[in-house]
Amino acid sequence: MLKRLFTKHRSQITDHLVAGGLALLAVALLTSDATACPTCREGLAENDPHGQSMAAGYYYSILFMMSMPFIIITTFGSFAYRSVKKAEAERAVTKQ
């Protein structure tokens, strides 16, 4: 069964593997460039209080930006779930 499935979708599987391999290669090659932003690296290396507070500000802003998609998706998901449950409850009341 698995062999038949693999032969049927071989080109799709190969395309996905190639795309995944290229993505991993790009990540591996670009990690040296993305080690730190220049301001954070210099501020932490010189023990400059202003630079350290600036680096901390960047850190918290990055955390905030990374959390926003999850908060938005959770909000819309909760709203949709509550709407469906409310509609089901109303439908159950009208059927009785």
Tab-separated table of C-alpha atoms in Angstrom:
chain	number	residue	atom	x	y	z
A	1	MET	CA	0.000	0.000	0.000
A	2	LEU	CA	2.745	2.446	0.983
A	3	LYS	CA	4.780	1.503	-2.085
A	4	ARG	CA	1.791	2.120	-4.348
A	5	LEU	CA	1.138	5.477	-2.679
A	6	PHE	CA	4.795	6.480	-3.061
A	7	THR	CA	4.921	5.579	-6.756
A	8	LYS	CA	1.649	7.416	-7.387
A	9	HIS	CA	2.836	10.664	-5.761
A	10	ARG	CA	6.569	10.383	-6.455
A	11	SER	CA	6.926	13.749	-8.185
A	12	GLN	CA	5.116	15.610	-5.393
A	13	ILE	CA	7.200	13.905	-2.714
A	14	THR	CA	10.398	14.641	-4.616
A	15	ASP	CA	9.405	18.295	-5.043
A	16	HIS	CA	8.700	18.630	-1.311
A	17	LEU	CA	11.996	16.990	-0.388
A	18	VAL	CA	13.949	19.252	-2.733
A	19	ALA	CA	12.190	22.367	-1.406
A	20	GLY	CA	12.825	21.287	2.191
A	21	GLY	CA	16.471	20.575	1.440
A	22	LEU	CA	16.941	23.973	-0.182
A	23	ALA	CA	15.285	25.680	2.787
A	24	LEU	CA	17.584	23.865	5.224
A	25	LEU	CA	20.607	24.750	3.109
A	26	ALA	CA	19.609	28.429	3.040
A	27	VAL	CA	19.137	28.460	6.813
A	28	ALA	CA	22.502	26.782	7.345
A	29	LEU	CA	24.319	29.238	5.072
A	30	LEU	CA	22.663	32.381	6.426
A	31	THR	CA	23.054	31.737	10.157
A	32	SER	CA	26.405	33.503	10.346
A	33	ASP	CA	24.825	36.698	8.997
A	34	ALA	CA	21.908	36.564	11.434
A	35	THR	CA	23.837	36.101	14.691
A	36	ALA	CA	22.906	39.519	16.097
A	37	CYS	CA	22.025	42.997	15.019
A	38	PRO	CA	25.011	45.375	15.125
A	39	THR	CA	23.508	47.612	17.806
A	40	CYS	CA	22.857	44.738	20.202
A	41	ARG	CA	26.236	43.137	19.600
A	42	GLU	CA	28.170	46.393	20.145
A	43	GLY	CA	26.100	47.438	23.158
A	44	LEU	CA	26.611	44.139	24.916
A	45	ALA	CA	30.300	43.900	24.020
A	46	GLU	CA	31.172	47.369	25.353
A	47	ASN	CA	29.121	47.012	28.578
A	48	ASP	CA	27.438	50.288	27.693
A	49	PRO	CA	24.275	50.734	29.835
A	50	HIS	CA	22.512	52.619	27.040
A	51	GLY	CA	23.418	49.907	24.533
A	52	GLN	CA	22.267	47.166	26.903
A	53	SER	CA	18.917	48.848	27.491
A	54	MET	CA	18.551	49.314	23.754
A	55	ALA	CA	19.283	45.619	23.191
A	56	ALA	CA	16.699	44.723	25.857
A	57	GLY	CA	14.186	46.956	24.071
A	58	TYR	CA	14.830	45.179	20.785
A	59	TYR	CA	14.470	41.838	22.565
A	60	TYR	CA	11.052	42.687	23.985
A	61	SER	CA	9.829	44.207	20.729
A	62	ILE	CA	10.797	41.024	18.889
A	63	LEU	CA	8.951	38.911	21.459
A	64	PHE	CA	5.902	41.140	21.087
A	65	MET	CA	5.949	40.897	17.281
A	66	MET	CA	6.400	37.118	17.388
A	67	SER	CA	3.466	36.652	19.774
A	68	MET	CA	0.995	38.754	17.774
A	69	PRO	CA	0.121	36.130	15.105
A	70	PHE	CA	-0.627	33.568	17.807
A	71	ILE	CA	-2.772	36.021	19.759
A	72	ILE	CA	-4.707	37.016	16.638
A	73	ILE	CA	-5.273	33.406	15.545
A	74	THR	CA	-6.369	32.424	19.057
A	75	THR	CA	-8.784	35.364	19.227
A	76	PHE	CA	-10.419	34.567	15.894
A	77	GLY	CA	-10.472	30.845	16.679
A	78	SER	CA	-12.163	31.462	20.023
A	79	PHE	CA	-14.698	33.767	18.393
A	80	ALA	CA	-15.498	31.167	15.710
A	81	TYR	CA	-15.776	28.376	18.295
A	82	ARG	CA	-18.143	30.406	20.476
A	83	SER	CA	-20.237	31.385	17.440
A	84	VAL	CA	-20.607	27.763	16.362
A	85	LYS	CA	-21.510	26.625	19.875
A	86	LYS	CA	-24.055	29.443	20.203
A	87	ALA	CA	-25.640	28.537	16.841
A	88	GLU	CA	-25.812	24.850	17.834
A	89	ALA	CA	-27.494	25.756	21.126
A	90	GLU	CA	-30.041	27.971	19.342
A	91	ARG	CA	-30.726	25.231	16.796
A	92	ALA	CA	-31.271	22.691	19.573
A	93	VAL	CA	-33.747	25.027	21.299
A	94	THR	CA	-35.716	25.679	18.092
A	95	LYS	CA	-35.974	21.944	17.300
A	96	GLN	CA	-37.595	21.198	20.652
